């Protein structure tokens, strides 16, 4: 975070370098979309771990090990910062990764927690996320550091990711599963719901329908991009001008199924992604 | 297969050695259950790739690479044979693995194809499986080698694995998803349905209810265990007596979340599995 600048090696940082972004798969593209909107002059290297997706049902040790390999891969591009665009990896691995990193890093959990703490009026906040993120209890920890007298009600929603991956974004089955997951949160009268997994903004309309208009839905992607901009500005690393033509402005890497990724990515980002490259991430 | 004995190095094989079995996760335990029933004197080393599960949505190259690492791991136990207890790995990787192997191997696809070819009367066979297994077209290939004038109707069912993993074995949502997947198979009047993924026998009652009594459900696990017994007998490798007391008769290894695995395993196998060991499979 910009307010606690880590002990980074400034001489390694270069304003023209790209930003590294990673996720377990395609969900992190909802964060990339926001970064492209808010700081459009930046170059981005994205990595999606499609060979080992999902992360949300896996252990801290495994998610941390996988994330470490990805950070090593992104560092081969001399990125100026890394965005952990996955709630599970932010929850389990960011602390460890930051300690080992020479460059500033940012996850999606702190920004999401910050917005939720700001917007709640009745102090009752819901969090929907993967089993891993819920189990880590990191959202309650951060929110309660920011604001007293707040209660966080957590609910793991393990079927949302496969339903989104299957494209059932507006479907009676997704409605039914969402109703089961969310009923207890409605019953306890939350006024704020954090979408604590980067896939969930893609079923926002279903969640909105079930939660009703009275509940604020918090998508950490928007706030993450805003804090990223602040972070870069704080280190004087924001690009003022678009990169030269002909440079690869946005590059996408995956660990499997590059073509399927490209097709999904183009449904999320309107930029026109032509290709993604497949690499062996476990070699890093 | 016993009928085409590969060029194996007989001096490597030892009757008292364990059988290696692997799957992408827990599904292969439905095959282990059958092996335990049909050849109860054998020792088994099981590996479930819980850090990289699922395989069914991943590419041939990735599934083959992961399977190769697992075979190298199982070979450290000097296993006398390896059972690929995963349809996706059998479909994508078995051919390559067999070519590189000094010991006999068996998958679940050929046994499943054989039973389906035997039991169909009207020559209309349905196959439900992962995207990968369907895309490989390996079931139609094997069945049509065994029997002329047979048509195979394939249907990928990507949500079944997450629904089973969530424990929704008998649930209106699983019913609804199954109805969507199966309707076209009912409409074209199949008389045989292959459960082409090792998770699917766990929702057998739902599948039975939707398909009706007139359709034979083929679970390749039973036939795989039967052919495994034949294969071992053919090489004179069947254990006639139970292993000595105190030996580790059944050993379970996973790449992540050993405790969760043990709890799931105990719901499938009545043997009483006390522990599983977690290892880094990508180091093999």
Short mmCIF file of N, CA and C in Angstrom, two decimals, chain A residues 30-148:
data_model
loop_
_atom_site.label_atom_id
_atom_site.label_comp_id
_atom_site.label_asym_id
_atom_site.label_seq_id
_atom_site.Cartn_x
_atom_site.Cartn_y
_atom_site.Cartn_z
N UNK A 30 -11.30 -9.01 -14.74
CA UNK A 30 -12.20 -7.95 -14.29
C UNK A 30 -11.40 -6.83 -13.63
N UNK A 31 -10.24 -7.18 -13.07
CA UNK A 31 -9.34 -6.17 -12.50
C UNK A 31 -8.57 -5.46 -13.61
N UNK A 32 -8.10 -6.23 -14.57
CA UNK A 32 -7.39 -5.64 -15.72
C UNK A 32 -8.27 -4.61 -16.42
N UNK A 33 -9.54 -4.96 -16.60
CA UNK A 33 -10.49 -4.05 -17.24
C UNK A 33 -10.51 -2.70 -16.53
N UNK A 34 -10.53 -2.72 -15.20
CA UNK A 34 -10.53 -1.48 -14.43
C UNK A 34 -9.21 -0.72 -14.56
N UNK A 35 -8.10 -1.46 -14.58
CA UNK A 35 -6.80 -0.80 -14.72
C UNK A 35 -6.72 -0.11 -16.08
N UNK A 36 -7.17 -0.81 -17.11
CA UNK A 36 -7.16 -0.21 -18.46
C UNK A 36 -8.00 1.07 -18.50
N UNK A 37 -9.11 1.07 -17.78
CA UNK A 37 -9.97 2.25 -17.76
C UNK A 37 -9.34 3.41 -17.02
N UNK A 38 -8.78 3.10 -15.83
CA UNK A 38 -8.35 4.18 -14.95
C UNK A 38 -6.95 4.69 -15.24
N UNK A 39 -6.06 3.80 -15.71
CA UNK A 39 -4.71 4.28 -16.07
C UNK A 39 -4.36 3.70 -17.45
N UNK A 40 -4.96 4.32 -18.48
CA UNK A 40 -4.89 3.73 -19.83
C UNK A 40 -3.53 3.81 -20.50
N UNK A 41 -2.60 4.54 -19.93
CA UNK A 41 -1.29 4.64 -20.58
C UNK A 41 -0.33 3.52 -20.22
N UNK A 42 -0.76 2.68 -19.30
CA UNK A 42 0.16 1.65 -18.79
C UNK A 42 0.22 0.42 -19.68
N UNK A 43 1.38 -0.22 -19.69
CA UNK A 43 1.51 -1.53 -20.31
C UNK A 43 1.23 -2.60 -19.24
N UNK A 44 0.64 -3.71 -19.66
CA UNK A 44 0.27 -4.77 -18.71
C UNK A 44 0.74 -6.14 -19.22
N UNK A 45 1.33 -6.90 -18.31
CA UNK A 45 1.62 -8.32 -18.57
C UNK A 45 0.69 -9.11 -17.66
N UNK A 46 -0.22 -9.90 -18.25
CA UNK A 46 -1.17 -10.66 -17.44
C UNK A 46 -0.80 -12.14 -17.49
N UNK A 47 -0.88 -12.78 -16.33
CA UNK A 47 -0.73 -14.25 -16.30
C UNK A 47 -1.94 -14.89 -15.64
N UNK A 48 -2.55 -15.87 -16.31
CA UNK A 48 -3.66 -16.66 -15.76
C UNK A 48 -3.25 -18.12 -15.64
N UNK A 49 -3.36 -18.68 -14.44
CA UNK A 49 -2.85 -20.03 -14.18
C UNK A 49 -3.88 -21.11 -14.55
N UNK A 50 -4.24 -21.11 -15.83
CA UNK A 50 -5.32 -21.98 -16.31
C UNK A 50 -5.03 -23.47 -16.21
N UNK A 51 -3.75 -23.85 -16.03
CA UNK A 51 -3.45 -25.28 -15.87
C UNK A 51 -3.77 -25.75 -14.46
N UNK A 52 -3.85 -24.83 -13.50
CA UNK A 52 -3.99 -25.25 -12.11
C UNK A 52 -5.21 -24.61 -11.45
N UNK A 53 -5.99 -23.85 -12.24
CA UNK A 53 -7.23 -23.26 -11.75
C UNK A 53 -8.16 -24.39 -11.26
N UNK A 54 -8.99 -24.24 -10.25
CA UNK A 54 -9.14 -23.07 -9.39
C UNK A 54 -8.19 -23.09 -8.20
N UNK A 55 -7.99 -21.93 -7.57
CA UNK A 55 -7.19 -21.82 -6.35
C UNK A 55 -8.08 -21.89 -5.09
N UNK A 56 -9.34 -21.52 -5.23
CA UNK A 56 -10.21 -21.26 -4.07
C UNK A 56 -10.48 -22.45 -3.18
N UNK A 57 -10.21 -23.67 -3.67
CA UNK A 57 -10.44 -24.86 -2.85
C UNK A 57 -9.12 -25.47 -2.43
N UNK A 58 -8.00 -24.78 -2.69
CA UNK A 58 -6.69 -25.36 -2.38
C UNK A 58 -6.08 -24.74 -1.12
N UNK A 59 -4.94 -25.32 -0.69
CA UNK A 59 -4.40 -24.93 0.62
C UNK A 59 -3.52 -23.68 0.52
N UNK A 60 -3.29 -23.06 1.66
CA UNK A 60 -2.41 -21.90 1.74
C UNK A 60 -1.03 -22.22 1.17
N UNK A 61 -0.49 -23.35 1.55
CA UNK A 61 0.87 -23.71 1.13
C UNK A 61 0.93 -23.83 -0.39
N UNK A 62 -0.05 -24.49 -0.97
CA UNK A 62 -0.06 -24.70 -2.43
C UNK A 62 -0.28 -23.38 -3.17
N UNK A 63 -1.23 -22.57 -2.71
CA UNK A 63 -1.51 -21.29 -3.37
C UNK A 63 -0.28 -20.38 -3.28
N UNK A 64 0.41 -20.42 -2.15
CA UNK A 64 1.60 -19.59 -1.97
C UNK A 64 2.72 -20.05 -2.90
N UNK A 65 2.87 -21.36 -3.02
CA UNK A 65 3.92 -21.89 -3.89
C UNK A 65 3.62 -21.54 -5.36
N UNK A 66 2.38 -21.74 -5.78
CA UNK A 66 2.01 -21.40 -7.15
C UNK A 66 2.21 -19.90 -7.42
N UNK A 67 1.81 -19.07 -6.46
CA UNK A 67 1.92 -17.62 -6.63
C UNK A 67 3.39 -17.19 -6.73
N UNK A 68 4.25 -17.84 -5.95
CA UNK A 68 5.68 -17.53 -6.00
C UNK A 68 6.25 -17.82 -7.38
N UNK A 69 5.85 -18.93 -7.98
CA UNK A 69 6.32 -19.25 -9.34
C UNK A 69 5.87 -18.15 -10.31
N UNK A 70 4.63 -17.67 -10.15
CA UNK A 70 4.10 -16.66 -11.07
C UNK A 70 4.84 -15.34 -10.90
N UNK A 71 5.14 -14.97 -9.66
CA UNK A 71 5.88 -13.73 -9.42
C UNK A 71 7.26 -13.81 -10.09
N UNK A 72 7.90 -14.97 -9.97
CA UNK A 72 9.21 -15.13 -10.63
C UNK A 72 9.08 -14.98 -12.14
N UNK A 73 8.02 -15.54 -12.69
CA UNK A 73 7.78 -15.40 -14.13
C UNK A 73 7.57 -13.93 -14.50
N UNK A 74 6.72 -13.22 -13.76
CA UNK A 74 6.43 -11.82 -14.10
C UNK A 74 7.69 -10.96 -13.96
N UNK A 75 8.53 -11.31 -13.00
CA UNK A 75 9.75 -10.53 -12.81
C UNK A 75 10.72 -10.64 -13.98
N UNK A 76 10.56 -11.68 -14.80
CA UNK A 76 11.43 -11.78 -15.98
C UNK A 76 11.13 -10.65 -16.97
N UNK A 77 10.00 -9.98 -16.81
CA UNK A 77 9.66 -8.83 -17.67
C UNK A 77 10.06 -7.50 -17.03
N UNK A 78 10.77 -7.55 -15.90
CA UNK A 78 11.16 -6.32 -15.18
C UNK A 78 9.94 -5.44 -14.92
N UNK A 79 8.85 -6.04 -14.49
CA UNK A 79 7.65 -5.26 -14.19
C UNK A 79 7.95 -4.27 -13.06
N UNK A 80 7.21 -3.15 -13.06
CA UNK A 80 7.47 -2.14 -12.02
C UNK A 80 6.61 -2.36 -10.77
N UNK A 81 5.58 -3.16 -10.92
CA UNK A 81 4.73 -3.52 -9.78
C UNK A 81 3.94 -4.77 -10.15
N UNK A 82 3.44 -5.47 -9.13
CA UNK A 82 2.62 -6.67 -9.39
C UNK A 82 1.28 -6.53 -8.68
N UNK A 83 0.22 -6.77 -9.44
CA UNK A 83 -1.14 -6.76 -8.88
C UNK A 83 -1.59 -8.21 -8.73
N UNK A 84 -1.87 -8.62 -7.50
CA UNK A 84 -2.40 -9.96 -7.26
C UNK A 84 -3.92 -9.86 -7.44
N UNK A 85 -4.38 -10.17 -8.65
CA UNK A 85 -5.78 -9.91 -9.01
C UNK A 85 -6.65 -11.11 -8.71
N UNK A 86 -6.40 -11.75 -7.59
CA UNK A 86 -7.10 -12.96 -7.20
C UNK A 86 -7.25 -12.87 -5.69
N UNK A 87 -8.48 -12.97 -5.21
CA UNK A 87 -8.70 -12.84 -3.77
C UNK A 87 -8.01 -13.95 -2.98
N UNK A 88 -8.07 -15.19 -3.51
CA UNK A 88 -7.47 -16.31 -2.78
C UNK A 88 -5.96 -16.11 -2.65
N UNK A 89 -5.30 -15.73 -3.74
CA UNK A 89 -3.86 -15.51 -3.68
C UNK A 89 -3.53 -14.29 -2.81
N UNK A 90 -4.38 -13.26 -2.87
CA UNK A 90 -4.15 -12.09 -2.01
C UNK A 90 -4.29 -12.50 -0.54
N UNK A 91 -5.29 -13.33 -0.25
CA UNK A 91 -5.55 -13.73 1.13
C UNK A 91 -4.43 -14.61 1.67
N UNK A 92 -3.98 -15.56 0.86
CA UNK A 92 -3.03 -16.57 1.35
C UNK A 92 -1.56 -16.18 1.15
N UNK A 93 -1.26 -15.50 0.05
CA UNK A 93 0.14 -15.43 -0.36
C UNK A 93 0.76 -14.03 -0.34
N UNK A 94 -0.07 -12.98 -0.36
CA UNK A 94 0.50 -11.64 -0.57
C UNK A 94 1.54 -11.25 0.48
N UNK A 95 1.26 -11.55 1.75
CA UNK A 95 2.20 -11.21 2.82
C UNK A 95 3.58 -11.80 2.55
N UNK A 96 3.62 -13.07 2.24
CA UNK A 96 4.88 -13.76 1.98
C UNK A 96 5.56 -13.20 0.74
N UNK A 97 4.77 -13.00 -0.32
CA UNK A 97 5.33 -12.50 -1.58
C UNK A 97 5.94 -11.11 -1.38
N UNK A 98 5.25 -10.26 -0.63
CA UNK A 98 5.75 -8.89 -0.42
C UNK A 98 7.08 -8.90 0.29
N UNK A 99 7.21 -9.81 1.27
CA UNK A 99 8.46 -9.87 2.03
C UNK A 99 9.64 -10.20 1.14
N UNK A 100 9.38 -11.02 0.11
CA UNK A 100 10.47 -11.46 -0.77
C UNK A 100 10.65 -10.56 -1.98
N UNK A 101 9.83 -9.52 -2.08
CA UNK A 101 9.81 -8.76 -3.32
C UNK A 101 10.65 -7.48 -3.26
N UNK A 102 11.29 -7.18 -4.39
CA UNK A 102 12.03 -5.92 -4.52
C UNK A 102 11.16 -4.81 -5.08
N UNK A 103 9.97 -5.15 -5.54
CA UNK A 103 9.10 -4.14 -6.15
C UNK A 103 7.79 -4.07 -5.36
N UNK A 104 7.05 -2.97 -5.45
CA UNK A 104 5.80 -2.89 -4.70
C UNK A 104 4.73 -3.83 -5.28
N UNK A 105 3.90 -4.35 -4.39
CA UNK A 105 2.83 -5.26 -4.81
C UNK A 105 1.51 -4.76 -4.21
N UNK A 106 0.43 -5.15 -4.87
CA UNK A 106 -0.88 -4.78 -4.35
C UNK A 106 -1.84 -5.94 -4.60
N UNK A 107 -2.68 -6.21 -3.61
CA UNK A 107 -3.68 -7.28 -3.77
C UNK A 107 -5.07 -6.66 -3.89
N UNK A 108 -6.10 -7.50 -3.94
CA UNK A 108 -7.46 -6.99 -4.07
C UNK A 108 -8.21 -6.96 -2.74
N UNK A 109 -7.64 -7.59 -1.71
CA UNK A 109 -8.39 -7.71 -0.45
C UNK A 109 -8.42 -6.38 0.32
N UNK A 110 -7.25 -5.75 0.50
CA UNK A 110 -7.23 -4.49 1.27
C UNK A 110 -8.11 -3.42 0.64
N UNK A 111 -8.01 -3.21 -0.69
CA UNK A 111 -8.90 -2.22 -1.31
C UNK A 111 -10.38 -2.56 -1.10
N UNK A 112 -10.73 -3.82 -1.23
CA UNK A 112 -12.13 -4.23 -1.04
C UNK A 112 -12.58 -3.99 0.40
N UNK A 113 -11.71 -4.32 1.35
CA UNK A 113 -12.03 -4.12 2.76
C UNK A 113 -12.24 -2.63 3.06
N UNK A 114 -11.38 -1.81 2.46
CA UNK A 114 -11.44 -0.37 2.71
C UNK A 114 -12.79 0.21 2.25
N UNK A 115 -13.20 -0.15 1.02
CA UNK A 115 -14.49 0.37 0.52
C UNK A 115 -15.64 -0.10 1.40
N UNK A 116 -15.63 -1.36 1.76
CA UNK A 116 -16.73 -1.89 2.56
C UNK A 116 -16.83 -1.16 3.89
N UNK A 117 -15.67 -0.93 4.52
CA UNK A 117 -15.67 -0.20 5.80
C UNK A 117 -16.21 1.21 5.62
N UNK A 118 -15.92 1.82 4.47
CA UNK A 118 -16.41 3.19 4.22
C UNK A 118 -17.91 3.24 3.98
N UNK A 119 -18.43 2.27 3.21
CA UNK A 119 -19.83 2.43 2.77
C UNK A 119 -20.88 1.89 3.75
N UNK A 120 -20.48 0.97 4.63
CA UNK A 120 -21.51 0.41 5.51
C UNK A 120 -22.06 1.48 6.46
N UNK A 121 -23.38 1.46 6.64
CA UNK A 121 -24.01 2.40 7.58
C UNK A 121 -24.43 1.67 8.85
N UNK A 122 -24.95 0.43 8.65
CA UNK A 122 -25.44 -0.29 9.84
C UNK A 122 -24.38 -1.22 10.44
N UNK A 123 -23.16 -1.21 9.86
CA UNK A 123 -22.07 -2.02 10.44
C UNK A 123 -22.22 -3.51 10.22
N UNK A 124 -23.08 -3.91 9.29
CA UNK A 124 -23.26 -5.34 9.01
C UNK A 124 -22.86 -5.58 7.55
N UNK A 125 -21.70 -6.22 7.40
CA UNK A 125 -21.12 -6.42 6.08
C UNK A 125 -21.11 -7.90 5.74
N UNK A 126 -21.56 -8.25 4.53
CA UNK A 126 -21.45 -9.63 4.07
C UNK A 126 -20.24 -9.79 3.17
N UNK A 127 -19.65 -10.96 3.20
CA UNK A 127 -18.56 -11.27 2.27
C UNK A 127 -18.88 -12.59 1.60
N UNK A 128 -18.92 -12.60 0.28
CA UNK A 128 -18.99 -13.88 -0.43
C UNK A 128 -17.65 -14.08 -1.13
N UNK A 129 -17.12 -15.31 -1.05
CA UNK A 129 -15.77 -15.57 -1.55
C UNK A 129 -15.56 -17.07 -1.66
N UNK A 130 -14.34 -17.46 -2.04
CA UNK A 130 -14.01 -18.88 -2.09
C UNK A 130 -13.84 -19.42 -0.66
N UNK A 131 -13.82 -20.75 -0.55
CA UNK A 131 -13.54 -21.40 0.73
C UNK A 131 -12.24 -20.88 1.34
N UNK A 132 -11.22 -20.73 0.48
CA UNK A 132 -9.90 -20.32 0.96
C UNK A 132 -9.94 -18.92 1.54
N UNK A 133 -10.54 -17.98 0.80
CA UNK A 133 -10.57 -16.59 1.27
C UNK A 133 -11.38 -16.49 2.56
N UNK A 134 -12.51 -17.19 2.61
CA UNK A 134 -13.31 -17.19 3.84
C UNK A 134 -12.51 -17.77 4.99
N UNK A 135 -11.86 -18.92 4.74
CA UNK A 135 -11.09 -19.60 5.78
C UNK A 135 -9.94 -18.75 6.31
N UNK A 136 -9.38 -17.92 5.47
CA UNK A 136 -8.23 -17.09 5.89
C UNK A 136 -8.66 -16.00 6.89
N UNK A 137 -9.94 -15.64 6.89
CA UNK A 137 -10.49 -14.58 7.75
C UNK A 137 -9.75 -13.23 7.56
N UNK A 138 -9.23 -13.01 6.38
CA UNK A 138 -8.44 -11.81 6.17
C UNK A 138 -9.33 -10.57 5.98
N UNK A 139 -10.50 -10.74 5.36
CA UNK A 139 -11.39 -9.59 5.21
C UNK A 139 -11.86 -9.07 6.57
N UNK A 140 -12.39 -9.94 7.46
CA UNK A 140 -12.77 -9.44 8.79
C UNK A 140 -11.61 -8.74 9.49
N UNK A 141 -10.41 -9.30 9.38
CA UNK A 141 -9.24 -8.72 10.05
C UNK A 141 -8.99 -7.29 9.56
N UNK A 142 -8.93 -7.11 8.24
CA UNK A 142 -8.64 -5.77 7.70
C UNK A 142 -9.77 -4.79 8.00
N UNK A 143 -11.02 -5.25 7.83
CA UNK A 143 -12.14 -4.32 8.04
C UNK A 143 -12.16 -3.87 9.50
N UNK A 144 -11.94 -4.81 10.42
CA UNK A 144 -12.01 -4.44 11.83
C UNK A 144 -10.82 -3.58 12.27
N UNK A 145 -9.73 -3.66 11.53
CA UNK A 145 -8.62 -2.73 11.79
C UNK A 145 -9.01 -1.31 11.39
N UNK A 146 -9.87 -1.20 10.36
CA UNK A 146 -10.23 0.12 9.83
C UNK A 146 -11.40 0.76 10.56
N UNK A 147 -12.26 -0.07 11.13
CA UNK A 147 -13.50 0.46 11.70
C UNK A 147 -13.96 -0.41 12.86
N UNK A 148 -14.32 0.22 13.93
CA UNK A 148 -14.81 -0.53 15.10
C UNK A 148 -16.30 -0.80 14.94
#
